[in-house]
Amino acid sequence: MAYNLLKGKRGVIFGALNEQSIAWKVAERAVEEGAQIVLTNTPVALRIGAVSKLSEKCNTIIIPADATSVEDLENLVDKAMVHLGGKIDFVLHSVGMSPNIRKNIPYEAIDYNNFFKTIDISALSFHKLLQVLYEKDAMAEYGSVIALSYIAAQRAVEGYSDMAEAKAMLESIARSFGAIYGRKRKVRINTVSQSPTLTTAGQGIAGMADMYNHTNNLSPLGNASAEECADYVVTLFSDLTRKVTMQNLYHDGGYSTMGISAEVLKK
Amino acid sequence: MAYNLLKGKRGVIFGALNEQSIAWKVAERAVEEGAQIVLTNTPVALRIGAVSKLSEKCNTIIIPADATSVEDLENLVDKAMVHLGGKIDFVLHSVGMSPNIRKNIPYEAIDYNNFFKTIDISALSFHKLLQVLYEKDAMAEYGSVIALSYIAAQRAVEGYSDMAEAKAMLESIARSFGAIYGRKRKVRINTVSQSPTLTTAGQGIAGMADMYNHTNNLSPLGNASAEECADYVVTLFSDLTRKVTMQNLYHDGGYSTMGISAEVLKK
Amino acid sequence: MAYNLLKGKRGVIFGALNEQSIAWKVAERAVEEGAQIVLTNTPVALRIGAVSKLSEKCNTIIIPADATSVEDLENLVDKAMVHLGGKIDFVLHSVGMSPNIRKNIPYEAIDYNNFFKTIDISALSFHKLLQVLYEKDAMAEYGSVIALSYIAAQRAVEGYSDMAEAKAMLESIARSFGAIYGRKRKVRINTVSQSPTLTTAGQGIAGMADMYNHTNNLSPLGNASAEECADYVVTLFSDLTRKVTMQNLYHDGGYSTMGISAEVLKK
Amino acid sequence: MAYNLLKGKRGVIFGALNEQSIAWKVAERAVEEGAQIVLTNTPVALRIGAVSKLSEKCNTIIIPADATSVEDLENLVDKAMVHLGGKIDFVLHSVGMSPNIRKNIPYEAIDYNNFFKTIDISALSFHKLLQVLYEKDAMAEYGSVIALSYIAAQRAVEGYSDMAEAKAMLESIARSFGAIYGRKRKVRINTVSQSPTLTTAGQGIAGMADMYNHTNNLSPLGNASAEECADYVVTLFSDLTRKVTMQNLYHDGGYSTMGISAEVLKK
């Protein structure tokens, strides 16, 4: 069901790879809600993914960009504004990757070159994006920027490795830049801390299926799906949430405030 | 602007007194978004307030209820379901009063009979409401219940007195009951921690104008108004936020995660 | 091992019942560390418990007091200062009881008369104690007051029932009163959020053994024992922690920041 | 006053520069409390600082190490164990520097090469240290590792720039590594979030004096000094706090839970 929540709004969506991607669902929902969007991902992701299918569906273009490259981001923002015909109202940052996780290196023995890649891709890219947007004054007043996070930023999750630090940093960037961007240009910046989701990225984490089932059992409403995340993100892009900023918002069926469940203990 | 976000939904709104009330704005917005609602408040509030004007505007009835009376709440829920023609999809709990604050008794010398009244009205009423809804199985699946809170639940705010304890308890009830109601009937329960708002209730707090100005200056987006709160609450009542539960959600222009602002320090 | 950490200090310990009690261990450790103490508990607890044995061991007196009675607290504080020969340096509040838990009434059907008793005994007693201390100016500068709490104040724990609300309120009182007492008289007030502990009180909670084992498995260092809690509390009474105030301090082997453990998932 | 709290314990202290340094005070207090310690800092700091004076006072050696160099850390840990005659009981990580702050580059225009240096020095060095300790099995059972943090990790503090992200990451490392090191070897890892302190490092932050005064006024007990921080850290190194791990512990006179103070508003 669509409500025209984003009618007339212009957005940029990072990180759609295939139909499982949260970013894919957000793109679809944003367009359903009346927005015009531009898609972006790395050249590699564009090659292996199915993004051109999504761009057709959304009747839009793909602007390739490596989110760790300020130059690429500048090019992206310039072209997006041209294509969309004005300032940007919303941005989704769904970007993350840890070579340490990919190579199954345990957290207590991580490789530090990998670590810097994890941080650059998964957290610093968010600062770079915000800095480019800010310098170009590319966001419309009360524009909304959202990055996807995970509870490992606050609590130890075995197997999530150095992505925990990346997400902690990501959430910090939302607060630090949010204070400045809010005061100066009324732009709001938040992170959504989502349930484990069976995306291509999620499935790269060792023990993901166990984590998924554990949180699904423990969360009173069960895990939130990619589709539900897209619904939620749409509300945060809309004009109805204009005073929500610098927050980390749990979208997790209640997992984050669930302590001990008698039912789960019984199992 | 309206989006039909609550089309076909049925709601109960506690606490509208006059046009300044957050509950008043929520009622108006809920109806604009397509909901059918029922209004309720205490007999005293109904006498001194302007609620009948609101009921006309919203084309609905008022069912008087003292939120501390289980009997009144049972009557309310029964009649609301009859009037609305089915189970309830959303409820707003905007109820709070501290005799200690009204009588300007300092926190370090509060009267304990007053304290129990503060708790009964401002926090326990929320449990009573949830218990009545639960026992009567009155909420529709994925129904949404929201209570209004304030950051004094987490940080010491001079002048807010025993309402701090009431709000801490209110937020705890949202988590505790949310775990049960979520698992058993898929109902979500959240609190919205709102900026100081210049309502009749807010204005009863000593030093409210100073508090309002202080947070307005410190919050990067400024304080959130009652209208903006209504917008936000509408998203939380909608089907787009179905997996958000047991959360305390700050709606405060960034105040809660703002530490030190150079600009504010200069002043 | 003893360090003379509390040499020359005067303290009041609430809540020792028998050798399992955390308060019992705190009393023993405080005396070992050089403090002079006074013990207190309700007349009923004094009858059923073994407190006289503790008072002999600690070479001190017992002053009966119902912690919900301001009169009793006034009498206690007066007599304690006389017995101890001066202002009080530290106080332990280890007081809690829920008739709803005792009678196995589920949280979604609690009795509200019981609820007020839970609150009065487990949370409001802390405010009453602080108010009496404050009015009598009975605490020495940089005195330290500690109340025992539990993580159910922040996260839903099935079976902990309305004690969750009591603990949320208790922690709020520590902040609210801590702000005033700190500014005016340099007294610090904190709560210690302790692992589930197999005390007489703890064992009254349905499913306590399961909860104990669950957190013991999940906490990287295992649950904290009553003895370990006493050690920790002694540091918080000492002069070495003078600027720690208005905090809720987890003493739980890491449970509170543990998310998902691969080892636990395997089981 | 000394208590022999660390009698027989062996420690390594990073980051003492001069008498203002928190690490300096921790080194002095640890030795007063009966510990044997080893000092370390970068070659540059050793040249410009007064560390040799401290080493004489503490009757110990200085082992130069760049905390970003795994090789240096390995050499440090090896030599420290030889000098101390056994496994290490406690470590203080007081290491942080931001070239972006030093060069007065605003947060919204930070240089990303600088950023990586900030992270490497101020946060990743902590992981490297822990990894070296873990691989060499250099910590004694129930050993205690502490890193110094600041509230900018949780709330936006203008002027603290990319150190906010470094501290957020530092606290995340304490949780993530604490879960592993706790379970496997019973080592506890915490961060202490300290008031602004007028150290050489602190004074490098633009507007530090204003920040210091602001928090000093707002904190009910005033800011915590370097000496008081040393006292607190000593308790966290001792055997009395064995079950405290993976926590971020505020040592700040109550600042972190202080919301609005009527007194401060009046000014």
PDB file of N, CA and C in Angstrom, chain B residues 62-114:
ATOM      1  N   ILE B  62     -16.979  11.536  23.168  1.00  0.00           N
ATOM      2  CA  ILE B  62     -16.063  11.562  24.296  1.00  0.00           C
ATOM      3  C   ILE B  62     -16.563  10.557  25.321  1.00  0.00           C
ATOM      4  N   ILE B  63     -15.676   9.691  25.775  1.00  0.00           N
ATOM      5  CA  ILE B  63     -16.057   8.753  26.844  1.00  0.00           C
ATOM      6  C   ILE B  63     -15.250   9.128  28.072  1.00  0.00           C
ATOM      7  N   PRO B  64     -15.906   9.693  29.074  1.00  0.00           N
ATOM      8  CA  PRO B  64     -15.153  10.123  30.253  1.00  0.00           C
ATOM      9  C   PRO B  64     -14.524   8.922  30.949  1.00  0.00           C
ATOM     10  N   ALA B  65     -13.325   9.087  31.426  1.00  0.00           N
ATOM     11  CA  ALA B  65     -12.678   8.014  32.190  1.00  0.00           C
ATOM     12  C   ALA B  65     -11.556   8.609  33.018  1.00  0.00           C
ATOM     13  N   ASP B  66     -11.511   8.177  34.247  1.00  0.00           N
ATOM     14  CA  ASP B  66     -10.368   8.455  35.107  1.00  0.00           C
ATOM     15  C   ASP B  66      -9.372   7.331  34.839  1.00  0.00           C
ATOM     16  N   ALA B  67      -8.231   7.681  34.307  1.00  0.00           N
ATOM     17  CA  ALA B  67      -7.281   6.644  33.871  1.00  0.00           C
ATOM     18  C   ALA B  67      -6.695   5.850  35.024  1.00  0.00           C
ATOM     19  N   THR B  68      -6.975   6.253  36.252  1.00  0.00           N
ATOM     20  CA  THR B  68      -6.501   5.456  37.389  1.00  0.00           C
ATOM     21  C   THR B  68      -7.546   4.439  37.842  1.00  0.00           C
ATOM     22  N   SER B  69      -8.710   4.494  37.219  1.00  0.00           N
ATOM     23  CA  SER B  69      -9.784   3.581  37.615  1.00  0.00           C
ATOM     24  C   SER B  69      -9.921   2.449  36.603  1.00  0.00           C
ATOM     25  N   VAL B  70      -9.663   1.231  37.057  1.00  0.00           N
ATOM     26  CA  VAL B  70      -9.780   0.072  36.170  1.00  0.00           C
ATOM     27  C   VAL B  70     -11.208  -0.029  35.648  1.00  0.00           C
ATOM     28  N   GLU B  71     -12.152   0.260  36.518  1.00  0.00           N
ATOM     29  CA  GLU B  71     -13.556   0.191  36.112  1.00  0.00           C
ATOM     30  C   GLU B  71     -13.837   1.172  34.966  1.00  0.00           C
ATOM     31  N   ASP B  72     -13.382   2.397  35.131  1.00  0.00           N
ATOM     32  CA  ASP B  72     -13.574   3.393  34.071  1.00  0.00           C
ATOM     33  C   ASP B  72     -12.897   2.947  32.776  1.00  0.00           C
ATOM     34  N   LEU B  73     -11.718   2.366  32.902  1.00  0.00           N
ATOM     35  CA  LEU B  73     -10.995   1.938  31.703  1.00  0.00           C
ATOM     36  C   LEU B  73     -11.728   0.785  31.010  1.00  0.00           C
ATOM     37  N   GLU B  74     -12.279  -0.106  31.792  1.00  0.00           N
ATOM     38  CA  GLU B  74     -13.060  -1.200  31.206  1.00  0.00           C
ATOM     39  C   GLU B  74     -14.260  -0.656  30.454  1.00  0.00           C
ATOM     40  N   ASN B  75     -14.946   0.260  31.085  1.00  0.00           N
ATOM     41  CA  ASN B  75     -16.096   0.880  30.429  1.00  0.00           C
ATOM     42  C   ASN B  75     -15.669   1.599  29.145  1.00  0.00           C
ATOM     43  N   LEU B  76     -14.581   2.306  29.243  1.00  0.00           N
ATOM     44  CA  LEU B  76     -14.057   3.023  28.076  1.00  0.00           C
ATOM     45  C   LEU B  76     -13.761   2.072  26.921  1.00  0.00           C
ATOM     46  N   VAL B  77     -13.038   1.016  27.218  1.00  0.00           N
ATOM     47  CA  VAL B  77     -12.632   0.093  26.152  1.00  0.00           C
ATOM     48  C   VAL B  77     -13.856  -0.588  25.543  1.00  0.00           C
ATOM     49  N   ASP B  78     -14.761  -0.997  26.380  1.00  0.00           N
ATOM     50  CA  ASP B  78     -15.988  -1.618  25.854  1.00  0.00           C
ATOM     51  C   ASP B  78     -16.736  -0.661  24.918  1.00  0.00           C
ATOM     52  N   LYS B  79     -16.952   0.542  25.407  1.00  0.00           N
ATOM     53  CA  LYS B  79     -17.735   1.501  24.604  1.00  0.00           C
ATOM     54  C   LYS B  79     -16.977   1.931  23.358  1.00  0.00           C
ATOM     55  N   ALA B  80     -15.676   2.053  23.483  1.00  0.00           N
ATOM     56  CA  ALA B  80     -14.888   2.472  22.318  1.00  0.00           C
ATOM     57  C   ALA B  80     -15.003   1.435  21.213  1.00  0.00           C
ATOM     58  N   MET B  81     -14.920   0.160  21.586  1.00  0.00           N
ATOM     59  CA  MET B  81     -15.025  -0.887  20.560  1.00  0.00           C
ATOM     60  C   MET B  81     -16.403  -0.892  19.911  1.00  0.00           C
ATOM     61  N   VAL B  82     -17.423  -0.650  20.727  1.00  0.00           N
ATOM     62  CA  VAL B  82     -18.773  -0.568  20.152  1.00  0.00           C
ATOM     63  C   VAL B  82     -18.855   0.609  19.187  1.00  0.00           C
ATOM     64  N   HIS B  83     -18.412   1.778  19.664  1.00  0.00           N
ATOM     65  CA  HIS B  83     -18.508   2.967  18.814  1.00  0.00           C
ATOM     66  C   HIS B  83     -17.665   2.838  17.543  1.00  0.00           C
ATOM     67  N   LEU B  84     -16.491   2.287  17.678  1.00  0.00           N
ATOM     68  CA  LEU B  84     -15.571   2.208  16.539  1.00  0.00           C
ATOM     69  C   LEU B  84     -15.883   1.019  15.636  1.00  0.00           C
ATOM     70  N   GLY B  85     -16.640   0.073  16.183  1.00  0.00           N
ATOM     71  CA  GLY B  85     -17.051  -1.059  15.354  1.00  0.00           C
ATOM     72  C   GLY B  85     -16.001  -2.136  15.203  1.00  0.00           C
ATOM     73  N   GLY B  86     -15.149  -2.288  16.212  1.00  0.00           N
ATOM     74  CA  GLY B  86     -14.150  -3.359  16.111  1.00  0.00           C
ATOM     75  C   GLY B  86     -12.996  -3.138  17.069  1.00  0.00           C
ATOM     76  N   LYS B  87     -11.994  -3.975  16.907  1.00  0.00           N
ATOM     77  CA  LYS B  87     -10.836  -3.867  17.786  1.00  0.00           C
ATOM     78  C   LYS B  87     -10.094  -2.550  17.538  1.00  0.00           C
ATOM     79  N   ILE B  88      -9.314  -2.202  18.534  1.00  0.00           N
ATOM     80  CA  ILE B  88      -8.618  -0.917  18.513  1.00  0.00           C
ATOM     81  C   ILE B  88      -7.243  -1.086  17.873  1.00  0.00           C
ATOM     82  N   ASP B  89      -6.898  -0.168  16.977  1.00  0.00           N
ATOM     83  CA  ASP B  89      -5.601  -0.237  16.298  1.00  0.00           C
ATOM     84  C   ASP B  89      -4.528   0.601  16.974  1.00  0.00           C
ATOM     85  N   PHE B  90      -4.937   1.685  17.610  1.00  0.00           N
ATOM     86  CA  PHE B  90      -3.916   2.527  18.249  1.00  0.00           C
ATOM     87  C   PHE B  90      -4.491   3.255  19.452  1.00  0.00           C
ATOM     88  N   VAL B  91      -3.585   3.535  20.388  1.00  0.00           N
ATOM     89  CA  VAL B  91      -3.961   4.255  21.602  1.00  0.00           C
ATOM     90  C   VAL B  91      -2.855   5.254  21.925  1.00  0.00           C
ATOM     91  N   LEU B  92      -3.238   6.464  22.281  1.00  0.00           N
ATOM     92  CA  LEU B  92      -2.282   7.434  22.815  1.00  0.00           C
ATOM     93  C   LEU B  92      -2.554   7.654  24.293  1.00  0.00           C
ATOM     94  N   HIS B  93      -1.533   7.457  25.103  1.00  0.00           N
ATOM     95  CA  HIS B  93      -1.602   7.737  26.539  1.00  0.00           C
ATOM     96  C   HIS B  93      -0.836   9.031  26.786  1.00  0.00           C
ATOM     97  N   SER B  94      -1.560  10.092  26.993  1.00  0.00           N
ATOM     98  CA  SER B  94      -0.932  11.384  27.282  1.00  0.00           C
ATOM     99  C   SER B  94      -1.540  11.875  28.590  1.00  0.00           C
ATOM    100  N   VAL B  95      -1.062  11.274  29.651  1.00  0.00           N
ATOM    101  CA  VAL B  95      -1.666  11.467  30.962  1.00  0.00           C
ATOM    102  C   VAL B  95      -0.553  11.676  31.975  1.00  0.00           C
ATOM    103  N   GLY B  96      -0.621  12.764  32.699  1.00  0.00           N
ATOM    104  CA  GLY B  96       0.410  12.972  33.713  1.00  0.00           C
ATOM    105  C   GLY B  96       0.062  14.146  34.595  1.00  0.00           C
ATOM    106  N   MET B  97       0.335  14.012  35.857  1.00  0.00           N
ATOM    107  CA  MET B  97       0.094  15.116  36.798  1.00  0.00           C
ATOM    108  C   MET B  97       0.809  14.803  38.100  1.00  0.00           C
ATOM    109  N   SER B  98       1.439  15.807  38.659  1.00  0.00           N
ATOM    110  CA  SER B  98       2.117  15.642  39.939  1.00  0.00           C
ATOM    111  C   SER B  98       1.609  16.687  40.918  1.00  0.00           C
ATOM    112  N   PRO B  99       0.911  16.249  41.955  1.00  0.00           N
ATOM    113  CA  PRO B  99       0.504  17.225  42.982  1.00  0.00           C
ATOM    114  C   PRO B  99       1.716  17.891  43.635  1.00  0.00           C
ATOM    115  N   ASN B 100       2.833  17.193  43.723  1.00  0.00           N
ATOM    116  CA  ASN B 100       4.024  17.805  44.316  1.00  0.00           C
ATOM    117  C   ASN B 100       4.504  18.997  43.487  1.00  0.00           C
ATOM    118  N   ILE B 101       4.435  18.846  42.157  1.00  0.00           N
ATOM    119  CA  ILE B 101       4.810  19.969  41.288  1.00  0.00           C
ATOM    120  C   ILE B 101       3.770  21.085  41.408  1.00  0.00           C
ATOM    121  N   ARG B 102       2.511  20.715  41.343  1.00  0.00           N
ATOM    122  CA  ARG B 102       1.451  21.734  41.426  1.00  0.00           C
ATOM    123  C   ARG B 102       1.572  22.596  42.668  1.00  0.00           C
ATOM    124  N   LYS B 103       1.973  21.938  43.770  1.00  0.00           N
ATOM    125  CA  LYS B 103       2.051  22.666  45.037  1.00  0.00           C
ATOM    126  C   LYS B 103       3.446  23.213  45.296  1.00  0.00           C
ATOM    127  N   ASN B 104       4.284  23.106  44.266  1.00  0.00           N
ATOM    128  CA  ASN B 104       5.643  23.662  44.390  1.00  0.00           C
ATOM    129  C   ASN B 104       6.439  23.104  45.558  1.00  0.00           C
ATOM    130  N   ILE B 105       6.221  21.839  45.843  1.00  0.00           N
ATOM    131  CA  ILE B 105       6.987  21.186  46.899  1.00  0.00           C
ATOM    132  C   ILE B 105       8.318  20.722  46.301  1.00  0.00           C
ATOM    133  N   PRO B 106       9.441  21.080  46.919  1.00  0.00           N
ATOM    134  CA  PRO B 106      10.716  20.676  46.314  1.00  0.00           C
ATOM    135  C   PRO B 106      10.915  19.160  46.365  1.00  0.00           C
ATOM    136  N   TYR B 107      11.654  18.640  45.436  1.00  0.00           N
ATOM    137  CA  TYR B 107      11.853  17.198  45.309  1.00  0.00           C
ATOM    138  C   TYR B 107      12.434  16.594  46.569  1.00  0.00           C
ATOM    139  N   GLU B 108      13.283  17.333  47.252  1.00  0.00           N
ATOM    140  CA  GLU B 108      13.934  16.775  48.444  1.00  0.00           C
ATOM    141  C   GLU B 108      13.007  16.849  49.660  1.00  0.00           C
ATOM    142  N   ALA B 109      11.769  17.299  49.439  1.00  0.00           N
ATOM    143  CA  ALA B 109      10.821  17.348  50.553  1.00  0.00           C
ATOM    144  C   ALA B 109       9.426  16.925  50.104  1.00  0.00           C
ATOM    145  N   ILE B 110       9.369  16.030  49.122  1.00  0.00           N
ATOM    146  CA  ILE B 110       8.056  15.690  48.575  1.00  0.00           C
ATOM    147  C   ILE B 110       7.175  15.009  49.610  1.00  0.00           C
ATOM    148  N   ASP B 111       5.886  15.169  49.357  1.00  0.00           N
ATOM    149  CA  ASP B 111       4.881  14.508  50.181  1.00  0.00           C
ATOM    150  C   ASP B 111       4.573  13.154  49.541  1.00  0.00           C
ATOM    151  N   TYR B 112       4.581  12.103  50.359  1.00  0.00           N
ATOM    152  CA  TYR B 112       4.480  10.772  49.779  1.00  0.00           C
ATOM    153  C   TYR B 112       3.065  10.380  49.384  1.00  0.00           C
ATOM    154  N   ASN B 113       2.065  11.009  49.975  1.00  0.00           N
ATOM    155  CA  ASN B 113       0.724  10.770  49.453  1.00  0.00           C
ATOM    156  C   ASN B 113       0.603  11.370  48.057  1.00  0.00           C
ATOM    157  N   ASN B 114       1.156  12.558  47.912  1.00  0.00           N
ATOM    158  CA  ASN B 114       1.201  13.154  46.577  1.00  0.00           C
ATOM    159  C   ASN B 114       1.953  12.266  45.597  1.00  0.00           C
TER     160      ASN B 114
END
